[in-house]
Coordinates of C-alpha atoms in Angstrom, one line a residue:
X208 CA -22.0 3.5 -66.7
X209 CA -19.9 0.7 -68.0
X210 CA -17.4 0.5 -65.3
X211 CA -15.2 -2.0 -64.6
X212 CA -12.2 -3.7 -62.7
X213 CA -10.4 -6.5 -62.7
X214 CA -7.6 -7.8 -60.3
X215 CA -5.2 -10.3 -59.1
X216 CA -4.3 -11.0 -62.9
X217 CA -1.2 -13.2 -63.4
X218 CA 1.4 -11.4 -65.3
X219 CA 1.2 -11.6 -69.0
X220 CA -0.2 -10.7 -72.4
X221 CA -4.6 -10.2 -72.5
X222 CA -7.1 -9.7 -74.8
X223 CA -10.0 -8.1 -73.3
X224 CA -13.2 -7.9 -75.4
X225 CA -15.6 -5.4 -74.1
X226 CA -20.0 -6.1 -75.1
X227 CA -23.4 -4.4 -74.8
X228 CA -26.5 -5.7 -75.7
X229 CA -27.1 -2.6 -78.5
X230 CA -23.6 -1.6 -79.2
X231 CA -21.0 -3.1 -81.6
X232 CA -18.1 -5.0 -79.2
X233 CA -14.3 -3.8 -79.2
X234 CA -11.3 -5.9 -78.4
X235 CA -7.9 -5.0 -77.5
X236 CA -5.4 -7.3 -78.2
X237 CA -1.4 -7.2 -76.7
X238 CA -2.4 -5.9 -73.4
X239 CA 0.7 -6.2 -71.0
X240 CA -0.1 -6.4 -67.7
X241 CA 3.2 -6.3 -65.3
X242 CA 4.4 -6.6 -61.8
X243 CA 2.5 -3.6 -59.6
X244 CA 1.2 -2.2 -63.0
X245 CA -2.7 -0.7 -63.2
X246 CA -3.3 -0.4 -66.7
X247 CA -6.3 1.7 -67.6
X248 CA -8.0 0.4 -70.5
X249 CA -11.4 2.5 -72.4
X250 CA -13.7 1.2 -75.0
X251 CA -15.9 3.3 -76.5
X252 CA -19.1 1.5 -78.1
X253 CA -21.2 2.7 -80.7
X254 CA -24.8 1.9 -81.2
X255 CA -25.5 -0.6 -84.0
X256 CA -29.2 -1.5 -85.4
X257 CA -27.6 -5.1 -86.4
X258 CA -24.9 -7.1 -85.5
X259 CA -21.4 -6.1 -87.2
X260 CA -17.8 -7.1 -87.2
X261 CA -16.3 -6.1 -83.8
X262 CA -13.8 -3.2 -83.5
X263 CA -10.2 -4.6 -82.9
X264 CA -7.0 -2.4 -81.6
X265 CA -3.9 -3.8 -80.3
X266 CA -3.5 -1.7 -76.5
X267 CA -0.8 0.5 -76.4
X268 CA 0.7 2.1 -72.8
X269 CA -0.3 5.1 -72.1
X270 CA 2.9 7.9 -72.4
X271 CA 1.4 8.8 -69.0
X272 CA -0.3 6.6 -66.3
X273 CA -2.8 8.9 -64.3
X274 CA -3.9 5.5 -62.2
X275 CA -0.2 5.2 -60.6
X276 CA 0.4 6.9 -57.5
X277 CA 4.2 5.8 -56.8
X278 CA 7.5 6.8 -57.7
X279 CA 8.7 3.3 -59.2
X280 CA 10.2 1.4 -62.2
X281 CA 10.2 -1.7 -63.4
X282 CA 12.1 -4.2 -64.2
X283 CA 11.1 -7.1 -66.7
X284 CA 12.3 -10.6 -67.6
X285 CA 13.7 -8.9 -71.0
X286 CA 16.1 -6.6 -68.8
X287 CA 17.0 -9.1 -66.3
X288 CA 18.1 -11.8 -69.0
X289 CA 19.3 -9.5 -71.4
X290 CA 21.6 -7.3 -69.4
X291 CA 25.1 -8.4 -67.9
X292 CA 25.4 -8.9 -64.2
X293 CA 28.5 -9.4 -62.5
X294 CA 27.8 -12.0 -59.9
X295 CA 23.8 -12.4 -60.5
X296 CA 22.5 -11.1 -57.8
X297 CA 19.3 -9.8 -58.5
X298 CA 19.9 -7.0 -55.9
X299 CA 22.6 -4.9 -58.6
X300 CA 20.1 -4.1 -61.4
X301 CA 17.8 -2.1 -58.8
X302 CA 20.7 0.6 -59.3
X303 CA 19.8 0.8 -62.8
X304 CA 16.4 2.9 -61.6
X305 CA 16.5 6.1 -60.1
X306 CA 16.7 7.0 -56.5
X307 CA 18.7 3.8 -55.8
X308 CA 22.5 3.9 -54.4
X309 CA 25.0 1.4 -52.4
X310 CA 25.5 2.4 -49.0
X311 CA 27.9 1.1 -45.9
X312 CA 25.3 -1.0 -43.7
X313 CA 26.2 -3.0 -40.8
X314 CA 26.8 -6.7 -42.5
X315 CA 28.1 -5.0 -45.4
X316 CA 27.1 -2.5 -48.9
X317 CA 23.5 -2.7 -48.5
X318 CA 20.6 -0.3 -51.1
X319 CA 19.9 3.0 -50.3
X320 CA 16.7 4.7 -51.7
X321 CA 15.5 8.0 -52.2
X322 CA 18.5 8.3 -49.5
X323 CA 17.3 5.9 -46.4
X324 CA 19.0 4.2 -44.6
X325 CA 18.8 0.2 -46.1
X326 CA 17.9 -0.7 -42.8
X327 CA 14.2 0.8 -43.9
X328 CA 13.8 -0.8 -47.0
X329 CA 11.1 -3.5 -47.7
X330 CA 12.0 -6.5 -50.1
X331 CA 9.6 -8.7 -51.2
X332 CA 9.2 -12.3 -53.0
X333 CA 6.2 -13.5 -55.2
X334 CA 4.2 -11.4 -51.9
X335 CA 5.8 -12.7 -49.2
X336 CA 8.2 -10.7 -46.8
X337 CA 12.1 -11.0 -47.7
X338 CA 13.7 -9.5 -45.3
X339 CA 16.4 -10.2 -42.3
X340 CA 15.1 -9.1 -39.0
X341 CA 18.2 -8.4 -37.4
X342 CA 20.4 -7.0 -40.0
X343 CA 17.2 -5.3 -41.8
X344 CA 18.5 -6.0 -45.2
X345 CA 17.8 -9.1 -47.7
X346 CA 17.1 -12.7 -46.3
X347 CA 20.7 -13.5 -46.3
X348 CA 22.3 -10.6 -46.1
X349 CA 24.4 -9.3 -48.6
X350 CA 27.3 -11.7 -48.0
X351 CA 26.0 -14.2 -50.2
X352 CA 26.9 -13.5 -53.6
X353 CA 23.1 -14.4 -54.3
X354 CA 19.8 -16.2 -52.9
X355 CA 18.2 -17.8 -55.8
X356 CA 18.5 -17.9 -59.6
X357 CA 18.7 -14.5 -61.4
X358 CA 16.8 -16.4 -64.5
X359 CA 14.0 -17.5 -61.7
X360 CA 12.6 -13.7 -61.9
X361 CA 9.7 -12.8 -63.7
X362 CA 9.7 -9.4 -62.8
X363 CA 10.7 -6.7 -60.4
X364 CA 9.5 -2.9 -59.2
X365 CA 11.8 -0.5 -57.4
X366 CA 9.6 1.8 -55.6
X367 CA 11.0 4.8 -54.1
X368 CA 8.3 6.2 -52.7
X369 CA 4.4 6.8 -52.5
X370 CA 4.0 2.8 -52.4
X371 CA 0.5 1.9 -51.0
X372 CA -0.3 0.9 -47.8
X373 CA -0.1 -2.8 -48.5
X374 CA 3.6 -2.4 -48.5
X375 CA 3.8 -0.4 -45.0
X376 CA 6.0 -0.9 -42.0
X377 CA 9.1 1.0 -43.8
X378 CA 10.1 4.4 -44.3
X379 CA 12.4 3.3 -47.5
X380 CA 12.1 2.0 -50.9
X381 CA 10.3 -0.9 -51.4
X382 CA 11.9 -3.9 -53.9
X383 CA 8.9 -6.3 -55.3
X384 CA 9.9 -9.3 -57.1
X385 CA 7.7 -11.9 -58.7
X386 CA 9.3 -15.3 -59.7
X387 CA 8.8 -17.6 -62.8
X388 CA 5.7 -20.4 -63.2
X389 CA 5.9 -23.1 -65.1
X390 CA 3.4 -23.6 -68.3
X391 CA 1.3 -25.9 -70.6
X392 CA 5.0 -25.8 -72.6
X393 CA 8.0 -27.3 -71.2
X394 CA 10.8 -24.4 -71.2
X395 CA 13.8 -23.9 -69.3
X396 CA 17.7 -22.7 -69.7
X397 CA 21.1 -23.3 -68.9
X398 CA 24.1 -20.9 -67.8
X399 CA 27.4 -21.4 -67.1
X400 CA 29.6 -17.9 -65.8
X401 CA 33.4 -18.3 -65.6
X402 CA 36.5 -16.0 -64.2
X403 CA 39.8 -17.1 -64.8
X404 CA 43.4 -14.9 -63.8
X405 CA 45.1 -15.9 -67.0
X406 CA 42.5 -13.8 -68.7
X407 CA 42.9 -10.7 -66.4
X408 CA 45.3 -7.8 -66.3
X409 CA 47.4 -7.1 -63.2
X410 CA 46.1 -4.7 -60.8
X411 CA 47.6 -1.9 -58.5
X412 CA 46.4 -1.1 -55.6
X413 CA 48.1 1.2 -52.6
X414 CA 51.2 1.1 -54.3
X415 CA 51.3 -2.5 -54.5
X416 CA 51.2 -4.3 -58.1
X417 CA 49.5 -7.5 -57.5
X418 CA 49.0 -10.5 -60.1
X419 CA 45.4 -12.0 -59.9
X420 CA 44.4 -15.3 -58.3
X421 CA 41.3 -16.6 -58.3
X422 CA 39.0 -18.7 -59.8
X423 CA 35.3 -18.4 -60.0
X424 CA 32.8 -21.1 -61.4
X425 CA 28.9 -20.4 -61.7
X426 CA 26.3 -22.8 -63.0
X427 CA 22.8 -23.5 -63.2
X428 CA 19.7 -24.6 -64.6
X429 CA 15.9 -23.5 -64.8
X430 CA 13.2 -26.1 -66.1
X431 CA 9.4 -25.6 -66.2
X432 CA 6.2 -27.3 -67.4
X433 CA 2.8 -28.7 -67.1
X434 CA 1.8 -31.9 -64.3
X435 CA -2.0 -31.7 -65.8
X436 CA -2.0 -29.2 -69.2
X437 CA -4.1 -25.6 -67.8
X438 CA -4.4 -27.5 -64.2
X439 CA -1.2 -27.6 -62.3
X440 CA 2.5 -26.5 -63.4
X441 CA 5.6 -26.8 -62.1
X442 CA 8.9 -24.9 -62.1
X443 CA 12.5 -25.4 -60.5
X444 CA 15.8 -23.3 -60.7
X445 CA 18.7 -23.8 -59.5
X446 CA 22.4 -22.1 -59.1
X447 CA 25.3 -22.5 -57.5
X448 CA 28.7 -20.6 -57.6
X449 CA 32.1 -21.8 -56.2
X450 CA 34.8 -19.3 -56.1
X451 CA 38.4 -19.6 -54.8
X452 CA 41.0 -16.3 -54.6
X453 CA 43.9 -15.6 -53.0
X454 CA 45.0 -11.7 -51.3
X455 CA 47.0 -9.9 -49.1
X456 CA 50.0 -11.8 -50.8
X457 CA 53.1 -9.7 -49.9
X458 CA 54.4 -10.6 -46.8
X459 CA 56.2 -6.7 -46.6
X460 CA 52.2 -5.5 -45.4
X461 CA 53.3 -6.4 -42.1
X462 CA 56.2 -4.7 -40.0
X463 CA 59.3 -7.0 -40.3
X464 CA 59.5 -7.1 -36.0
X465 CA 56.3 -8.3 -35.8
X466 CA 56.9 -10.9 -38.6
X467 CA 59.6 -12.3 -36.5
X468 CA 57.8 -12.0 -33.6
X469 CA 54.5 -14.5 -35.0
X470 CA 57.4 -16.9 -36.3
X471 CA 58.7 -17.9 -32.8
X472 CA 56.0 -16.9 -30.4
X473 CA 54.1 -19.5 -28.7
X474 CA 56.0 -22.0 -30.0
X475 CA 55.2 -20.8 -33.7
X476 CA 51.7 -20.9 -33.4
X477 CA 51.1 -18.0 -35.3
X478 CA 54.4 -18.7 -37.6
X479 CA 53.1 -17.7 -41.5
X480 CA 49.9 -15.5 -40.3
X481 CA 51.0 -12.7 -42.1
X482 CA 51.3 -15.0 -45.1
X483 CA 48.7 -15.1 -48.5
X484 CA 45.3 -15.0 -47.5
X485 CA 43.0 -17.9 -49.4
X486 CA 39.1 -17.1 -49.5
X487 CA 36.3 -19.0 -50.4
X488 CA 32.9 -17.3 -51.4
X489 CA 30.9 -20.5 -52.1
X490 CA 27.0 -20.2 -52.6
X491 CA 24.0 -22.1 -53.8
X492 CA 20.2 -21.6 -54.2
X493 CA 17.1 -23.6 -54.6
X494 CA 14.0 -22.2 -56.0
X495 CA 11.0 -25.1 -56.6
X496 CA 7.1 -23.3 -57.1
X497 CA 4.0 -25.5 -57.9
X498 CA 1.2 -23.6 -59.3
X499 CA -2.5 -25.0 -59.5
X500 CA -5.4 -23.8 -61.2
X501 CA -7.6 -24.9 -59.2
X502 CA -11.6 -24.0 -61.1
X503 CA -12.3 -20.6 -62.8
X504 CA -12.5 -18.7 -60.0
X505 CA -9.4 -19.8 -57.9
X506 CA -5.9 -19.9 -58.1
X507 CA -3.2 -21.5 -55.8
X508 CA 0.7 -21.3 -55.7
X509 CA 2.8 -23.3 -53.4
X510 CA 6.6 -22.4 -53.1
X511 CA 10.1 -23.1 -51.7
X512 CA 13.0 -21.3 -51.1
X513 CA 16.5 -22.8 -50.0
X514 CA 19.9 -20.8 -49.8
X515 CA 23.3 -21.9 -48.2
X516 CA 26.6 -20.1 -48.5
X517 CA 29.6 -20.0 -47.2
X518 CA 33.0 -17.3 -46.9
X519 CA 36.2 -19.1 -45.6
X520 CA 38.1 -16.3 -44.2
X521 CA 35.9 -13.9 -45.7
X522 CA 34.8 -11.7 -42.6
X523 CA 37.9 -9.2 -43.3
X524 CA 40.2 -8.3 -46.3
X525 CA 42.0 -5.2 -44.7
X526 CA 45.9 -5.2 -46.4
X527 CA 47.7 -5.3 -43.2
X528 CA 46.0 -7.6 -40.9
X529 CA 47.3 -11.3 -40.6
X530 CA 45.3 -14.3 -41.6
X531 CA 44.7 -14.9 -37.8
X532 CA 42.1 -11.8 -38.4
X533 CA 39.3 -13.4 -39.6
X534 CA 36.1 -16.3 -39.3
X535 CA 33.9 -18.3 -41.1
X536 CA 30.8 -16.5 -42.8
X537 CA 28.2 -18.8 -42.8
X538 CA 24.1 -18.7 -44.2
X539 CA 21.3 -21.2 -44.2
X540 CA 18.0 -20.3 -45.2
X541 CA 14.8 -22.0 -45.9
X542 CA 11.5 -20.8 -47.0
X543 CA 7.8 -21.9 -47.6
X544 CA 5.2 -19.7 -48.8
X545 CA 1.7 -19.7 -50.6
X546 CA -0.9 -17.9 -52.2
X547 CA -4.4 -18.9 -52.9
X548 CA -6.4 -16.0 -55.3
X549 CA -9.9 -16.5 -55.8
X550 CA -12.8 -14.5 -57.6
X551 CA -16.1 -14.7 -55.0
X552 CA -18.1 -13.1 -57.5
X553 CA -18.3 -10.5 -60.2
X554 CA -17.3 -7.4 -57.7
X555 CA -15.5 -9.3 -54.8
X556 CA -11.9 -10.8 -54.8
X557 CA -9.6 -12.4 -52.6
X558 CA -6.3 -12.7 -51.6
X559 CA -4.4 -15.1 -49.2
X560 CA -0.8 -15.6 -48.4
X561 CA 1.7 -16.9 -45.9
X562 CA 5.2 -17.5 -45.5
X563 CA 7.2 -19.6 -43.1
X564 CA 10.9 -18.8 -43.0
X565 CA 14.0 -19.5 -41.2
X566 CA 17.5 -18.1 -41.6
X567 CA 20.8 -19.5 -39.6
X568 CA 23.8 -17.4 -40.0
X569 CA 26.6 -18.7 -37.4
X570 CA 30.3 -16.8 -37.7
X571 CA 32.6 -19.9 -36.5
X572 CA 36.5 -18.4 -35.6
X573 CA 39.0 -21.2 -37.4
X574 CA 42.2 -19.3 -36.0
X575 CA 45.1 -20.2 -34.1
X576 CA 44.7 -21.3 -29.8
X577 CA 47.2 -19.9 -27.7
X578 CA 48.8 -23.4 -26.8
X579 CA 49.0 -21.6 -22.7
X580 CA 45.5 -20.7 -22.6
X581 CA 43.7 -22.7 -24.8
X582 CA 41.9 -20.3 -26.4
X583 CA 42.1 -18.2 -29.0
X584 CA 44.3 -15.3 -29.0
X585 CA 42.4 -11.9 -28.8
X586 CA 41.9 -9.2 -30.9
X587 CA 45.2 -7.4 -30.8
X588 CA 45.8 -4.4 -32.8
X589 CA 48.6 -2.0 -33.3
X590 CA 50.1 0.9 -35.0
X591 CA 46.9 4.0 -35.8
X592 CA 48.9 4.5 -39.2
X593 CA 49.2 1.0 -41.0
X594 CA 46.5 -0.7 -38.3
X595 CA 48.7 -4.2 -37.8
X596 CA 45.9 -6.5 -36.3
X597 CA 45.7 -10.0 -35.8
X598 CA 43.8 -12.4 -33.1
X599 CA 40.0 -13.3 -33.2
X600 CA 37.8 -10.3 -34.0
X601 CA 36.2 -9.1 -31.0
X602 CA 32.9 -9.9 -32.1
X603 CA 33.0 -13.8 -32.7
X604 CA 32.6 -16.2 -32.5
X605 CA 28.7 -16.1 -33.1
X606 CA 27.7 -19.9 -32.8
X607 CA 24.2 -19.0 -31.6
X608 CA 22.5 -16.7 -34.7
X609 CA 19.0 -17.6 -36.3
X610 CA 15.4 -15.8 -37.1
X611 CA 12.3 -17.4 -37.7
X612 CA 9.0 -15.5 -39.1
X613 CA 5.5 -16.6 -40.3
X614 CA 3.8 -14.6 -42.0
X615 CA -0.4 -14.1 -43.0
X616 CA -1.9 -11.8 -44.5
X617 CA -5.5 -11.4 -46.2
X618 CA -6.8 -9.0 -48.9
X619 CA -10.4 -8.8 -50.4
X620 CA -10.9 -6.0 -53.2
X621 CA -14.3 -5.5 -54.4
X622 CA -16.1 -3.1 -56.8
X623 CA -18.9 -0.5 -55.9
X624 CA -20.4 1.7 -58.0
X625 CA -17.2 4.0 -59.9
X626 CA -14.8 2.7 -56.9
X627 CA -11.7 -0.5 -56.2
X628 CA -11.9 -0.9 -52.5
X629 CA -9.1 -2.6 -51.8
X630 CA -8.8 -3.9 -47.6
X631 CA -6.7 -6.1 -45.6
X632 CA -5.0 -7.5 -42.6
X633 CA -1.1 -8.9 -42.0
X634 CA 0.1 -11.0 -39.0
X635 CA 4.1 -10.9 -39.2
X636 CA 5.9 -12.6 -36.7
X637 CA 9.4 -12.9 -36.2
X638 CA 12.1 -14.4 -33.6
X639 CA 15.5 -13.6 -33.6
X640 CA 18.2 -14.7 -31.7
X641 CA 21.8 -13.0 -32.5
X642 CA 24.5 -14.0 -29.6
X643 CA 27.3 -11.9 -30.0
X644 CA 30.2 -12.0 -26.8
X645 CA 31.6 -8.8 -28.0
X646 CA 35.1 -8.3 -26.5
X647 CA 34.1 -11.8 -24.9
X648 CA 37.9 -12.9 -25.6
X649 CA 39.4 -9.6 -24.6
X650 CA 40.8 -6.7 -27.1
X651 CA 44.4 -5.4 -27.3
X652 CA 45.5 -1.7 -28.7
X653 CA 49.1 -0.6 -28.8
X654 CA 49.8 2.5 -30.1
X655 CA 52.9 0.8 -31.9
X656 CA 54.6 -2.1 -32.8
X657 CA 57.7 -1.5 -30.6
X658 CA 55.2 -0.9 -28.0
X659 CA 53.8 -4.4 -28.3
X660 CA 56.9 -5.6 -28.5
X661 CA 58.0 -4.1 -25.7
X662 CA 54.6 -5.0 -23.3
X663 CA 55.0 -8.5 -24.5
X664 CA 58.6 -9.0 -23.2
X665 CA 59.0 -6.4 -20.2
X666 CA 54.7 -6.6 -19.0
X667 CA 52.0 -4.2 -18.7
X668 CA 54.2 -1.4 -16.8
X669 CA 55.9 -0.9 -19.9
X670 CA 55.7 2.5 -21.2
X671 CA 57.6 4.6 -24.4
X672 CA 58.9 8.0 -23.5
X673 CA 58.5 11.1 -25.9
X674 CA 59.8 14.6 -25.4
X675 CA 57.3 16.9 -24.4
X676 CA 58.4 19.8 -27.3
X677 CA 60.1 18.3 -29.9
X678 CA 57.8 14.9 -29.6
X679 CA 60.6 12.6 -29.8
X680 CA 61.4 9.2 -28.4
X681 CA 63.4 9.4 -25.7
X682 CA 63.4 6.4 -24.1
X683 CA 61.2 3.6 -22.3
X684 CA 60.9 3.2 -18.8
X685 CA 59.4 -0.4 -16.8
X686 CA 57.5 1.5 -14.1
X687 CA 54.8 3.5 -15.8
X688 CA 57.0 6.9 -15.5
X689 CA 58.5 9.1 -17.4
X690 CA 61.2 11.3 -17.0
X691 CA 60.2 15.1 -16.5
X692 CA 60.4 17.2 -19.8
X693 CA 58.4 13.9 -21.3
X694 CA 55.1 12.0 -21.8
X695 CA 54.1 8.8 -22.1
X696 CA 53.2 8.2 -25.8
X697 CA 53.1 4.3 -26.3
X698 CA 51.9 1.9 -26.0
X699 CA 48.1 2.8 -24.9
X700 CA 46.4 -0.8 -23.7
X701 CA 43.1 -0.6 -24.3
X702 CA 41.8 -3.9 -22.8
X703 CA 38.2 -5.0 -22.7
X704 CA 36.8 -7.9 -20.7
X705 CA 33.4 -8.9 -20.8
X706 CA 31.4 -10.5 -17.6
X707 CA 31.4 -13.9 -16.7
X708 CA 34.2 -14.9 -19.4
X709 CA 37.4 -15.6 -18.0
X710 CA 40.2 -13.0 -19.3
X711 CA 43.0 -13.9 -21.8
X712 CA 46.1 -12.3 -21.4
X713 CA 49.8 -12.4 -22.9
X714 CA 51.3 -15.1 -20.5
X715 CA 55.0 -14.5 -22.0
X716 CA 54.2 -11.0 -20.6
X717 CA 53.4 -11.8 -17.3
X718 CA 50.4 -9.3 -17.6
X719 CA 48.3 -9.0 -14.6
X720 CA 44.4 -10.3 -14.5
X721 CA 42.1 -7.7 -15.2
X722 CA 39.1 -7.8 -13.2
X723 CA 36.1 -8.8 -15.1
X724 CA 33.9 -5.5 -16.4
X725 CA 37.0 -3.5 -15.7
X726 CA 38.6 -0.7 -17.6
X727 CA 42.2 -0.6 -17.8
X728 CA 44.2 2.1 -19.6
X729 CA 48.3 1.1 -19.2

């Protein structure tokens, strides 16, 4: 009936030739197969008494694909390379295809598709998974300002929906990348990104008209080739970005009293926290792939993935909070995975993968101690309206953060009669472990800055007076009262302790232990 199939075909250029004992032979030259693309291809022979000159016809893609089922858009090497990208992370130009928005997530701005949550989406590299277990976003988070070589990409699909049920286990979009492999040529390239302040305009922002400060240096290298010419290749890229700026410059962000307050306070320990905030966002990525062709019928890859960054106060960049206000953001992550295609005969086909993986992401706190406790100081906000904070965030230190996962998965497609069977089996493991001691070093909210002020020198009894009608201040008292006609309105002390973690407190104040898993509203 002359039907036919063929899979797991490398991504590339073909020339198919199709022959009949009794029919003159056709061939179709300039036939691009891509990433996730079925490309239906028809010949039509005519009967020949004698042997004649095949047909030839260069393939052209159809205006419409009947043969795909999903919503989804590619992306090739020639818009990858050719297009700018602010940063290179691979990640931005999946907002050039429809369907695809930044959303909040929980680590950060994170893909939304077809209007999931990024929690649900499914990234994928060269077939192996590429996701973070715990944060359920890319390996690495979207901290990073990237996790290996933007020139390393060979191709990559967006698909927003109706992807098969090799991709299952998420109700999002899916992201399929397929990286570079080396050739019987050596090829390679070089880049160099750089961002300077001299060469940028002032900005405003809130009022505030600031001068820019930072520097930003990115650089890397791909290089590919033949070990043994149409037997083994190799391929490497590498990139690396090291980027210094400095924020939150003005000193006038933060309330004068409380200014003077950090300057003398335990014994100027947190003198100059309201000062200019310097940030690092320092990154680099490793990307080496061996590929092996092994006989006619099979096909190996072997690959490895490295990526280590690092954010020096970089967890928070809110105007008014002190330096104090922030930790280290930190990921390692390493990656092996490998493939190994082969054709058992005409009709059956295999495919084998794995993937071992293993991503650190620890959040040390660098801040001030409280010279009386030896600690840090805790997370101590004030003021709803400009949101003064300063103090260890309430959520780190997180020493103790990792996920491991190994992955295998099998796939045999074979051919009967008019039909591509296609059937398979995945075994994903993963192990997280994600310590966080929220409120572990306590939490602090005062409803002002007086109010602070005022708990920090008279103790936790003291209270700010407003009129009942007119809302007014009218006074403070020491023992948790008001007079009648008025209301406590400042400060409220919200004060959380978790179990088995000793409490910090204000020891100028003289503030009273709280009992461990207590509530305590002042």
């Amino acid at each position: 009936s002359g039907a036919y199939a063929a899979g797991l075909l490398p991504v590339g250029s073909y020339e198919v030739t199709a022959r009949s004992l009794g029919y003159r032979a056709a061939r179709r030259s300039g036939v691009q197969v891509r990433l996730g693309a079925t490309v239906p291809l028809d010949f039509a022979l005519p009967r020949q008494a004698v042997q004649l000159e095949e047909l030839v016809a260069t393939a052209e893609e159809p205006l419409i694909n009947v043969a795909k089922v999903e919503n989804s858009t590619l992306l090739d090497e020639e818009v990858v390379k050719g297009l700018p990208n602010n940063g290179r992370n691979y990640l931005n130009l999946t907002l050039l295809t429809p369907n695809v928005a930044i959303t909040q997530g929980p680590d950060g701005d994170e893909l939304t598709i077809a209007g999931q949550r990024g929690i649900h989406n499914n990234v994928s590299v060269d077939g192996a998974d590429f996701n973070s277990p715990f944060f359920g976003e890319q390996r690495g988070g979207q901290r990073p300002a990237f996790t290996f070589n933007l020139d390393a990409i060979e191709d990559m699909v967006v698909v927003a929906s109706g992807a098969n049920a090799e991709f299952g286990r998420s109700g999002g979009g899916f992201v399929n990348v397929l990286t570079k492999s080396g050739t019987n040529e050596l090829h390679g390239s070089v880049h160099y990104f750089g961002k300077y302040d001299p060469l940028s305009a002032n900005f405003a922002h809130e009022g505030q008209v600031e001068e820019p400060d930072f520097r930003q240096h990115q650089f890397g290298a791909t290089f590919g080739g033949p070990l043994v010419r149409d037997k083994a290749f190799f391929f490497l890229a590498y990139d690396q970005q090291e980027f210094n700026s400095t924020k939150q410059k003005d000193p006038n962000r933060i309330d004068p009293a409380l200014r003077a307050w950090m300057d003398t306070a335990y014994s100027g320990v947190l003198a100059g926290d309201y000062g200019p905030i310097d940030r690092t966002n320092d990154a680099k990525a490793l990307l080496a792939k061996l590929d092996f062709q092994l006989n006619d019928r099979n096909r190996a890859t072997l690959k490895y993935n490295f990526a280590d960054a690092e954010q020096v106060l970089g967890t928070f960049d809110a105007d008014p909070w002190g330096r104090s206000a922030n930790g280290i953001e930190k990921v390692r992550s390493h990656a092996i995975n490998g493939s190994l295609s082969s054709l058992l005969s005409s009709s059956v086909s295999n495919e084998f993968r794995f993937q071992w993986a293993r991503e650190e992401r620890p959040r040390p706190y660098p801040g001030p101690i409280n010279p009386q406790t030896g600690r840090p100081f805790p997370d101590t906000g004030m003021d709803f309206v400009n949101g003064y904070r300063f103090g260890m965030p309430f959520f780190l230190p997180i020493e103790t953060a990792y996920d491991t996962r190994i992955q295998v998965l099998d796939n045999v497609s074979f051919v009967t009669g008019n039909h591509l069977i296609k059937v398979g089996g995945e075994w994903n493991r993963t192990k997280t472990k994600q310590t966080f001691l929220g409120f572990g070093n306590g939490r602090a909210i005062f409803g002002s800055v007086g109010g602070f002020l005022g708990f920090v020198e008279n103790g936790p009894n003291y209270v700010e007076c407003f009129d009942d009608v007119s809302g007014n201040f009218v006074g403070t008292d020491n023992n948790a009262t008001c007079p009648a006609g008025s209301s406590i309105g400042g400060p409220v002390i919200l004060y959380l302790q978790n179990a088995g973690v000793s409490p910090v407190t204000f020891e100028e104040a003289g503030t009273q232990t709280i009992e461990q898993n207590e509530l305590a509203l002042f």
